[in-house]
CSV table of C-alpha atoms in Angstrom, one decimal:
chain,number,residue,atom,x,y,z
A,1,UNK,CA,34.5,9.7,3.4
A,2,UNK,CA,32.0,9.6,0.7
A,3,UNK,CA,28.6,10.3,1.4
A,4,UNK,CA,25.1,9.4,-0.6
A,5,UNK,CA,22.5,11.6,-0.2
A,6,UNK,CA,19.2,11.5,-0.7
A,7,UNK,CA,15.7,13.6,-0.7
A,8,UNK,CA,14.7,14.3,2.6
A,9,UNK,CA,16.7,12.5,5.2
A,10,UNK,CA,20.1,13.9,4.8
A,11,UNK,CA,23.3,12.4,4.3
A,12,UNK,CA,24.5,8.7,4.9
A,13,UNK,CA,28.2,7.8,5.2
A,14,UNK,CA,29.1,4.4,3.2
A,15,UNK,CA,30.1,3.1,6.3
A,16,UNK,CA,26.8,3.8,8.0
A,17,UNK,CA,25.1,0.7,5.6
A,18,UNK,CA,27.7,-1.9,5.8
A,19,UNK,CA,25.5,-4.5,7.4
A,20,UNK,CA,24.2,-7.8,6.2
A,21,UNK,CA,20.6,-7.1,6.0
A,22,UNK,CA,17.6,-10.1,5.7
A,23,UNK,CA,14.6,-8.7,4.2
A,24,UNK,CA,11.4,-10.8,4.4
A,25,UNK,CA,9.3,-10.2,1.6
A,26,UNK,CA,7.7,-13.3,1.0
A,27,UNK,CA,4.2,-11.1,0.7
A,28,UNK,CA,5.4,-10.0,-3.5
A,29,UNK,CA,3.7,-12.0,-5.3
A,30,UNK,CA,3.0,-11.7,-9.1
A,31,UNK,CA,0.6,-9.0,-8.4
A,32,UNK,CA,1.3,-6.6,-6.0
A,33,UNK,CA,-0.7,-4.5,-4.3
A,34,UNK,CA,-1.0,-3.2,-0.9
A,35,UNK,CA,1.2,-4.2,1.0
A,36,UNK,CA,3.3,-6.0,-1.4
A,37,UNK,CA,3.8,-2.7,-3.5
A,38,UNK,CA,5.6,-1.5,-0.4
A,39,UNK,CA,8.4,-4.1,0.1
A,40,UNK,CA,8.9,-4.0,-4.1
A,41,UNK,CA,9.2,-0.3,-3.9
A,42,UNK,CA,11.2,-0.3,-1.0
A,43,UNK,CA,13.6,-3.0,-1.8
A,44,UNK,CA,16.0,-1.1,-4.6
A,45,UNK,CA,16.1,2.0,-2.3
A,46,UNK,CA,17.6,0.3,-0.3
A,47,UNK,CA,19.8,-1.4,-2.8
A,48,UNK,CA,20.7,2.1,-4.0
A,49,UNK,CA,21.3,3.4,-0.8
A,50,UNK,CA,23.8,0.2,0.2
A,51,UNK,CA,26.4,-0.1,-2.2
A,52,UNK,CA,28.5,-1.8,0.6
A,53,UNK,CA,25.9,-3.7,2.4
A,54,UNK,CA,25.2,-7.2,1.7
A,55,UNK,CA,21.2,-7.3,0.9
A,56,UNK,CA,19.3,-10.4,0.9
A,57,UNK,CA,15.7,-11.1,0.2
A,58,UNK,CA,13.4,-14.0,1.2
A,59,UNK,CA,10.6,-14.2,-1.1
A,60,UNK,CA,7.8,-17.1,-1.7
A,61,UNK,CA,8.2,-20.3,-3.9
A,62,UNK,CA,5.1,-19.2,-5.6
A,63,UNK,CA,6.7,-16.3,-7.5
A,64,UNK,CA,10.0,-16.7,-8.7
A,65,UNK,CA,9.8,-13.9,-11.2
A,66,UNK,CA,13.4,-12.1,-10.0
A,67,UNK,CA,13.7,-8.4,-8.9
A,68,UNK,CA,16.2,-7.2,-11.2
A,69,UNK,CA,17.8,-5.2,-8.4
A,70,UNK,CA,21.2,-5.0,-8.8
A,71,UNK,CA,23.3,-6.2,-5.8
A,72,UNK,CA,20.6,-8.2,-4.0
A,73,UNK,CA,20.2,-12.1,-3.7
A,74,UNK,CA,17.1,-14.0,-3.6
A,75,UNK,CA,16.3,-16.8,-1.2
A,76,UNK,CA,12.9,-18.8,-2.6
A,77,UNK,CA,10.8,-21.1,-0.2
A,78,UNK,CA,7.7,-22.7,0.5
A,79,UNK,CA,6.5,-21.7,3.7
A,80,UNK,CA,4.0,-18.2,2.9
A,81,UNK,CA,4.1,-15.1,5.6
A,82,UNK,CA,0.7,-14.4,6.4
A,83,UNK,CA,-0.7,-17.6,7.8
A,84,UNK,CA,-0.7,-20.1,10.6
A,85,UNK,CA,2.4,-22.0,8.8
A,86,UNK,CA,4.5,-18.9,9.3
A,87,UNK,CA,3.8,-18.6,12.9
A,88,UNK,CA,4.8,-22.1,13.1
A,89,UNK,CA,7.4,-22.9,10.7
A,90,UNK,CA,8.8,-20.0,9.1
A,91,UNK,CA,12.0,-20.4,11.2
A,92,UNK,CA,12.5,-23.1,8.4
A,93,UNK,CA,12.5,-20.4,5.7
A,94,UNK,CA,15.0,-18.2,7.8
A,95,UNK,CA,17.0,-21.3,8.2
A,96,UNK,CA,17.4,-21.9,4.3
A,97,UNK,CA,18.5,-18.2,3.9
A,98,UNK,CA,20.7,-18.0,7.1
A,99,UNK,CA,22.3,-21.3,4.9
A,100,UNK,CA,22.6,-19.7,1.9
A,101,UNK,CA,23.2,-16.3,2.9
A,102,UNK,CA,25.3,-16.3,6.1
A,103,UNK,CA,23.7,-15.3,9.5
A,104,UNK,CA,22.4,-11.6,9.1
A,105,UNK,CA,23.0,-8.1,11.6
A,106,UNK,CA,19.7,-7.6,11.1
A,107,UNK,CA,16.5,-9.3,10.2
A,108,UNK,CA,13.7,-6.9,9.1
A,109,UNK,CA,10.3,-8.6,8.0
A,110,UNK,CA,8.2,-6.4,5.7
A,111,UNK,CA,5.3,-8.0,7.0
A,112,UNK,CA,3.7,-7.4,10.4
A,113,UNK,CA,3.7,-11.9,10.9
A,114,UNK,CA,6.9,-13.2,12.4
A,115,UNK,CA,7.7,-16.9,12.8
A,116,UNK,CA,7.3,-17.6,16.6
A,117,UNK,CA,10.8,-19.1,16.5
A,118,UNK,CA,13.8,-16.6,16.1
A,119,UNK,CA,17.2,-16.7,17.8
A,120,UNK,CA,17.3,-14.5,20.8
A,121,UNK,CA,20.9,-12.9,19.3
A,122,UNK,CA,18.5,-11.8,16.0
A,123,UNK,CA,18.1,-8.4,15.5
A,124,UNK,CA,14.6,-8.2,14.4
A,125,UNK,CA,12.6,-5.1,12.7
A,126,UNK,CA,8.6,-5.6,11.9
A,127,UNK,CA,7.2,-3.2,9.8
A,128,UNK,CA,3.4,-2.6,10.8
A,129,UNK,CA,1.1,-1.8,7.9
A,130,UNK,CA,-2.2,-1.9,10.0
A,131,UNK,CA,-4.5,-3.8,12.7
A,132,UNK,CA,-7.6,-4.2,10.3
A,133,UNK,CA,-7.1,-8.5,11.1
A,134,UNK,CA,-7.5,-7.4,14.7
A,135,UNK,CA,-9.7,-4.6,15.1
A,136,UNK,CA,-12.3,-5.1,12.0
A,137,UNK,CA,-11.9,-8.9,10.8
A,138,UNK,CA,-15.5,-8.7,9.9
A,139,UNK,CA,-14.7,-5.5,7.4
A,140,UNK,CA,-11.4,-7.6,6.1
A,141,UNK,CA,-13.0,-10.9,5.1
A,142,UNK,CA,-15.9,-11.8,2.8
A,143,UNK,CA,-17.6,-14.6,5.1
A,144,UNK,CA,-18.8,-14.6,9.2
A,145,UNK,CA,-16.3,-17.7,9.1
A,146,UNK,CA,-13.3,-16.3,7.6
A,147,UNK,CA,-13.3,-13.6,9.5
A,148,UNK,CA,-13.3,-15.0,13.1
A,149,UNK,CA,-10.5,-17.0,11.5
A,150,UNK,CA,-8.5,-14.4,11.0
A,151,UNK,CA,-9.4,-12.3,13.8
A,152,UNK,CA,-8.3,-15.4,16.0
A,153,UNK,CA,-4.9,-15.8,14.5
A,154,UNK,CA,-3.8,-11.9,14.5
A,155,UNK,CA,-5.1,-11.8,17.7
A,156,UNK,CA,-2.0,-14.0,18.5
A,157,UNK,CA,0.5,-13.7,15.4
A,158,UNK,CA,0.7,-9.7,15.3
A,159,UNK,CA,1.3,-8.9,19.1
A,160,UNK,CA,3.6,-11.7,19.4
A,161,UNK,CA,5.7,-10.6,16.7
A,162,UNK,CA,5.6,-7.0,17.6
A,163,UNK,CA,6.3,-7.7,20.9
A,164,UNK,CA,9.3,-10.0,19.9
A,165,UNK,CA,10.6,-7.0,17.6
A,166,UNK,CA,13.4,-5.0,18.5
A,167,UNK,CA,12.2,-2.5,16.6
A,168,UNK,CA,8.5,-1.6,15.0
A,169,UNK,CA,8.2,0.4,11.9
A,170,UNK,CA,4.7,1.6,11.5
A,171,UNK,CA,3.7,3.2,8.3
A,172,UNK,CA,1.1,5.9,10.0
A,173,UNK,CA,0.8,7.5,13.5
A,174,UNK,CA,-2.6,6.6,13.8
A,175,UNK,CA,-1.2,2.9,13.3
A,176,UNK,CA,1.4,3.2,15.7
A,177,UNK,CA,-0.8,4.7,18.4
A,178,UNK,CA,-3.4,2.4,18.0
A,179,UNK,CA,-0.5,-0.7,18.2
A,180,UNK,CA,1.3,0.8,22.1
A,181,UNK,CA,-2.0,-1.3,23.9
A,182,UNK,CA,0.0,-5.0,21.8
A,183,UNK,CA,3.5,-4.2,22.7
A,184,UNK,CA,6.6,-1.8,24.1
A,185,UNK,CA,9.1,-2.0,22.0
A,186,UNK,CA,10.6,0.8,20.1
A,187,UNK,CA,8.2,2.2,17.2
A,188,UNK,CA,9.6,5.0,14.2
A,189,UNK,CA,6.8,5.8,11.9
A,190,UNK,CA,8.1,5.6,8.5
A,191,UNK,CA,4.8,6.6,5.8
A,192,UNK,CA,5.0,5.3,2.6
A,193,UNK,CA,6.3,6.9,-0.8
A,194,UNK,CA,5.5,7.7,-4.5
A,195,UNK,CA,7.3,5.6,-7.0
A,196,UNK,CA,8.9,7.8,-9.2
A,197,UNK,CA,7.4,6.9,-12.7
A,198,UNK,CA,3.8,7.2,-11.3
A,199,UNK,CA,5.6,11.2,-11.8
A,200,UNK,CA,6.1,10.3,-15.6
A,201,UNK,CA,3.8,11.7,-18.6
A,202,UNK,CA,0.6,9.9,-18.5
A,203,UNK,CA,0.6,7.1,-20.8
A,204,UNK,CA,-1.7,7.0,-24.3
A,205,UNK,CA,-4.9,6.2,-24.2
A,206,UNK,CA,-5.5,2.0,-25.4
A,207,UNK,CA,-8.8,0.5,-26.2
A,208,UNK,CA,-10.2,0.6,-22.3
A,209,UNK,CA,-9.1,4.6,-21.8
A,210,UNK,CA,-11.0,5.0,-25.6
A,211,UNK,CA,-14.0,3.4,-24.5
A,212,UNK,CA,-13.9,5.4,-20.8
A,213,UNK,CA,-13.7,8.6,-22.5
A,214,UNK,CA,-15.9,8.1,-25.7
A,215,UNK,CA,-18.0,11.0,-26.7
A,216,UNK,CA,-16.3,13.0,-24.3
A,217,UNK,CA,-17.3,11.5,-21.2
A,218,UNK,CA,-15.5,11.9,-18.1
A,219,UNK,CA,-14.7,9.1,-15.4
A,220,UNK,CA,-13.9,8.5,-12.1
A,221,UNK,CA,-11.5,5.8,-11.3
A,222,UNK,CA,-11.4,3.9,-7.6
A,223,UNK,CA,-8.7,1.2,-6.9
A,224,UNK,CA,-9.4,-1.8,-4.5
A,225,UNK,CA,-11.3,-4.7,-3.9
A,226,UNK,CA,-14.4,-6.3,-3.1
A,227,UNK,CA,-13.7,-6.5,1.0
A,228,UNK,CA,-16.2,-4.2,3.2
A,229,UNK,CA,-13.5,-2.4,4.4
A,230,UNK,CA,-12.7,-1.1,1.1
A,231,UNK,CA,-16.3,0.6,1.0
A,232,UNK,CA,-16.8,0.5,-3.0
A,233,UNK,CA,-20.5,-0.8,-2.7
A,234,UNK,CA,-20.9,2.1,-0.9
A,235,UNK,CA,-19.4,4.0,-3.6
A,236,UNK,CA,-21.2,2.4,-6.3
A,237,UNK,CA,-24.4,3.3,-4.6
A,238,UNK,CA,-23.0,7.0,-4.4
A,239,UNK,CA,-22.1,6.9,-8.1
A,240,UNK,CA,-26.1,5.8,-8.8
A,241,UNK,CA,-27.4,8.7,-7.1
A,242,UNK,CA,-25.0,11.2,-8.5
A,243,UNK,CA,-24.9,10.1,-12.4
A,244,UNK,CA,-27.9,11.8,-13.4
A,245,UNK,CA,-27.1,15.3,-12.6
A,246,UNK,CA,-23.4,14.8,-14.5
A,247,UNK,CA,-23.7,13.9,-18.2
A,248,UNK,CA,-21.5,11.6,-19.9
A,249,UNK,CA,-19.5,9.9,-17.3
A,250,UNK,CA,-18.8,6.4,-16.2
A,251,UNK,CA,-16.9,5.0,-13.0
A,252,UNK,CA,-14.1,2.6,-13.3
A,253,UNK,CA,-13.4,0.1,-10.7
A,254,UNK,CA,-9.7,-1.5,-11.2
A,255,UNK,CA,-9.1,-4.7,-8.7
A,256,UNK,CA,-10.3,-8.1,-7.8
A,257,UNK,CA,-14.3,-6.4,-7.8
A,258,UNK,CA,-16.4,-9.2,-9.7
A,259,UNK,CA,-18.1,-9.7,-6.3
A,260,UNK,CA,-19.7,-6.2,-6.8
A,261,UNK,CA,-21.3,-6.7,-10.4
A,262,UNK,CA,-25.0,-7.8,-8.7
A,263,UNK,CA,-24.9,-4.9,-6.9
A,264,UNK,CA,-24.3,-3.0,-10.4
A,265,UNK,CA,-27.0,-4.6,-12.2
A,266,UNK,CA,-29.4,-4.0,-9.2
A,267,UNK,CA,-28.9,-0.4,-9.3
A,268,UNK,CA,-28.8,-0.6,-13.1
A,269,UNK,CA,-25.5,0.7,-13.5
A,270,UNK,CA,-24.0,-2.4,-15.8
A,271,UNK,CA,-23.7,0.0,-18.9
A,272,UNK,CA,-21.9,3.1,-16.3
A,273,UNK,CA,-20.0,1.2,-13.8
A,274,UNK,CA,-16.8,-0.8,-15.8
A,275,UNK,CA,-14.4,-3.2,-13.7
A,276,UNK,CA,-10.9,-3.5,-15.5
A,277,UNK,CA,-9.7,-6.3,-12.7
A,278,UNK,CA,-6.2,-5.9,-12.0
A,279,UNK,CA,-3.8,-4.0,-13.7
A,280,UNK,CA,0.4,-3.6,-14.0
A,281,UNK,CA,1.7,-0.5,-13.6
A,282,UNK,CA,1.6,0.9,-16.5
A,283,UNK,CA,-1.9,0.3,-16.9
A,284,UNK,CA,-2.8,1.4,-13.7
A,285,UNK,CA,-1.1,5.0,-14.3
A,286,UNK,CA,-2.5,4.5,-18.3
A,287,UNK,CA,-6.4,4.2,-16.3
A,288,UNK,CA,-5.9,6.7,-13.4
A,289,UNK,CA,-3.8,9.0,-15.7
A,290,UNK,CA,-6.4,9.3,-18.1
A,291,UNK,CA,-9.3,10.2,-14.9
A,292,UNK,CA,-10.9,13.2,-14.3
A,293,UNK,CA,-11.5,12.2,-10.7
A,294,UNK,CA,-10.0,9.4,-8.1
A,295,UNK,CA,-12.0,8.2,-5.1
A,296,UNK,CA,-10.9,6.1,-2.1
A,297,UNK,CA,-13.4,5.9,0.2
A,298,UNK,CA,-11.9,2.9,2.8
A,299,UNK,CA,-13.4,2.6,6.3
A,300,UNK,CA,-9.8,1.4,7.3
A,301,UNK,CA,-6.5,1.7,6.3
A,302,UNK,CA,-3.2,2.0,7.6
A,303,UNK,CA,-1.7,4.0,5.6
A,304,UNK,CA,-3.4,4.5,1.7
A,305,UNK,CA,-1.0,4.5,-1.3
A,306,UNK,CA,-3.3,4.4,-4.0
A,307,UNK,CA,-4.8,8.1,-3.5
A,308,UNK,CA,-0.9,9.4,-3.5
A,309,UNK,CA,0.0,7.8,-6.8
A,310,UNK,CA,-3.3,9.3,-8.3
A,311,UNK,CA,-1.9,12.9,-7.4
A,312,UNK,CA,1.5,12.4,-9.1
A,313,UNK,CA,-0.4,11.2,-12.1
A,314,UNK,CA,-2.1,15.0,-11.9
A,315,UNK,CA,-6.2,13.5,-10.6
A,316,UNK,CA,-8.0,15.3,-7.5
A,317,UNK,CA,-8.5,12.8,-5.2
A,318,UNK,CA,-11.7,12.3,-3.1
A,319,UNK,CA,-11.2,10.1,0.2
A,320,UNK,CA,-12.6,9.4,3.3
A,321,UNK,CA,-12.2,11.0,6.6
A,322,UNK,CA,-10.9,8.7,8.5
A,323,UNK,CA,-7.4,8.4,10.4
A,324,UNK,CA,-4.4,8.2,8.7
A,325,UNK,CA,-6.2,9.3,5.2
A,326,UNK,CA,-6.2,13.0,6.5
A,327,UNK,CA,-2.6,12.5,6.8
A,328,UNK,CA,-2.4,11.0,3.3
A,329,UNK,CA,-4.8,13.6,1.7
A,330,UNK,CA,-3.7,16.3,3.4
A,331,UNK,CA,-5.0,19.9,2.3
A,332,UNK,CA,-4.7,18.1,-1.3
A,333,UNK,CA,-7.7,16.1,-1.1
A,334,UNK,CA,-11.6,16.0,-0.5
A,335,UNK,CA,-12.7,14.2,2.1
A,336,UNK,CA,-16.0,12.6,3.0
A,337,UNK,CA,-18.0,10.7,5.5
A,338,UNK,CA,-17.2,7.2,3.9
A,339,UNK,CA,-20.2,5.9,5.6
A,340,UNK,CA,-22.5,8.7,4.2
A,341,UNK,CA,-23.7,7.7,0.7
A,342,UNK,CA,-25.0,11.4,0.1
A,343,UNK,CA,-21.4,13.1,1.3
A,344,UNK,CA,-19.5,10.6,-1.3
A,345,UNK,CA,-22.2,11.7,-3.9
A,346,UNK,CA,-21.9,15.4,-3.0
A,347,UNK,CA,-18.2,15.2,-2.8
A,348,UNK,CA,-18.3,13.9,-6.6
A,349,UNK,CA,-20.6,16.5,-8.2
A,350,UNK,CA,-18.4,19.2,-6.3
A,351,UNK,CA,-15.2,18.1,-8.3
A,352,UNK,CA,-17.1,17.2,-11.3
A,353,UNK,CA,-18.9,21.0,-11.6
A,354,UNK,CA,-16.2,22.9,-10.4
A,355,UNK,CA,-13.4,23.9,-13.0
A,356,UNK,CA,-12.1,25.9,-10.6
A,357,UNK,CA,-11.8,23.4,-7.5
A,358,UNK,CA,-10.8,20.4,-10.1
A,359,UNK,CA,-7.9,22.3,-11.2
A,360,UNK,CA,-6.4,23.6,-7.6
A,361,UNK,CA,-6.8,20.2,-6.7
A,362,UNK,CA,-4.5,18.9,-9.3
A,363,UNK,CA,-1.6,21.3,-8.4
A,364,UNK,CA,-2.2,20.9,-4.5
A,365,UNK,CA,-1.9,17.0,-5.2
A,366,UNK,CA,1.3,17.0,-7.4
A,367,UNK,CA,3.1,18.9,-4.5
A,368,UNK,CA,2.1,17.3,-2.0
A,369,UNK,CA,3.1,13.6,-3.3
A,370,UNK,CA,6.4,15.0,-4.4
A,371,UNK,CA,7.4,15.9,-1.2
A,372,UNK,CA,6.5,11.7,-0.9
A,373,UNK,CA,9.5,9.5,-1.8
A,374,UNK,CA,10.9,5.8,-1.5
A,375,UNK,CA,14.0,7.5,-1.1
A,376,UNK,CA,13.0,9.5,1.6
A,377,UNK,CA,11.4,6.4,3.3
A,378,UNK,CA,14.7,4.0,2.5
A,379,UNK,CA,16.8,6.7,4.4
A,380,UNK,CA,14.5,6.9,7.6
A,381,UNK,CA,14.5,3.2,7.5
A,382,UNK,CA,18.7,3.0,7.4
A,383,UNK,CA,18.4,5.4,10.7
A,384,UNK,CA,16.6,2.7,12.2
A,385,UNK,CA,19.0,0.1,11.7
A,386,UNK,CA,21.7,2.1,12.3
A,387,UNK,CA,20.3,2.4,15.8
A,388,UNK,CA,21.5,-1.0,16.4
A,389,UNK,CA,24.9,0.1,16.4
């Protein structure tokens, strides 16, 4: 029998992965991030890894750019995965591809909302990317409103669909700890990967990376948004107190942070502090790429992809303390008191004035995401549905 290995989880016979498989990934969406970057990089793995399994994929009317993975179908409806209306009527989606696809062995639902209505014969896998809608709504939403809103609905949706899951994927331990008080069912913690071109030379420097680096200057690069939990005001109030004693350097922002610009001009930072909004890949390892320093200083996170990518790419990477980025930094990274303004400013100049430290950190970080694969984390995930015989 032929088998297909991998990096990292051994060897899988072909006929270990010939199962009809439903992914849910109705949470891609023309620009992915978080946890959409997950279920696109996860996806072809598994493609790869199932050249006899039947593959198909659930995604949101909303987006109908394809995949281009070969040997995969996609399924395209209306209902979205992370609200109310899933909860409620995304039984409806699973329906349409049950229809169009033929009943699956296994159901697996890249997002951590199931629709409340699932035959008792389905298999089901949940993977769990984090409890921040639970245990720090006010961190996760912009508004008092908005977030007892959504502390009120994953209060219900999340341990309902974990506890309806045959079988919980978590992406951290911390996660998956902090999950056992919602449900029983069986958990494997699967952590997250590097895509493979974030390994790839740096792209050239365009117009943005030119004007970054002018005259020499250095920057440090973050990647988020404007949500408290993300911490960047704290940051940018770091980056105020710290500018002075570095010369020419500016700090680059890259997400959905216009929120965060009358904080800039109150600290007088508008000409030091540039946000480049949201960018495609290649942009995103052009901008980090070109860094002398990346910074993820979260209060939350389940898991933490962004620091992992910047240490393929070759960038030190300062991050915060907290559980399960000291699994994700490892002895690669800096850490910090994210809710220290001094630490994240002291943590900065140390990288910044140390040759020495700036360069060990690059080598530490490109080993330590290499030993960080989608394939690694596609094979781990077959074990799991394997487990269902």
């Amino acid at each position: 029998m032929a088998k297909m290995c991998g990096t990292g989880a051994g060897c899988l016979s072909e006929d270990e992965v010939r199962m009809r498989l439903l992914l849910d990934a109705r949470n891609i969406t023309d620009k992915p991030a978080g946890v959409a970057r997950y279920a696109k990089a996860l996806i072809p793995e598994l493609a790869r890894l199932m050249p006899d399994g039947e593959l198909c994929v659930i995604r949101h009317a909303s987006n109908q750019t394809p995949l281009e993975v070969p040997g995969i179908k996609e399924v395209f409806v209306d209902i979205p995965i992370d609200n109310t209306r899933n909860v409620l009527f995304g039984h409806k989606a699973l329906g349409e591809a049950f229809r169009k696809f033929g009943p699956p062995d296994i159901y697996h639902n890249l997002f951590h909302v199931s629709p409340r209505r699932l035959p008792d014969s389905l298999k089901v896998v949940v993977t769990l990317h984090d409890l921040v809608w639970i245990e720090h709504p006010d961190a996760s939403q912009p508004t008092w409103l908005k977030a007892r809103a959504i502390e009120q609905f994953a209060k219900r949706a999340i341990p309902a669909t974990l506890k309806r899951a045959d079988h919980v994927i978590s992406v951290s331990d911390f996660t998956a700890e902090r999950a056992r008080r919602y449900h029983s069912s069986p958990t494997t913690v699967i952590m997250h990967g590097v895509e493979t071109h974030f390994f790839d030379p740096v792209p050239p420097v365009d117009p943005i990376v030119e004007h970054l680096t002018r005259d020499q200057t250095r920057y440090i690069v973050a990647v988020g948004n404007s949500k408290p939990y993300k911490n960047l005001h704290r940051l940018i109030r770091a980056w105020a107190r710290v500018r002075p004693k570095l010369g020419k350097s500016k700090l680059c922002l890259v997400g959905d942070n216009k929120a965060l610009m009358p904080l800039i001009e109150e600290l007088g930072l508008k000409d030091d502090v540039v946000l480049v909004g949201f960018l495609g890949d290649e942009d995103l390892r052009r901008i980090v790429g070109h860094a002398h320093l990346f910074a993820f200083p979260s209060l939350v996170e389940g898991f933490g992809l962004p620091p992992l990518e910047a240490m393929a790419l070759g960038v030190p990477v300062i991050l915060s303390n907290i559980e399960p980025m000291k699994t994700v930094g490892g002895e690669a990274a800096l850490s910090f008191d994210p809710l220290d303004i001094e630490a994240i400013a002291q943590a900065i100049e140390s990288v910044f004035k140390d040759d020495t430290l700036h360069q060990k950190m690059i080598q530490k970080g490109k080993a330590h995401a290499a030993a960080m694969t989608w394939t690694r984390a596609a094979e781990e995930t077959l074990k799991v549905y394997k487990t269902f015989g």
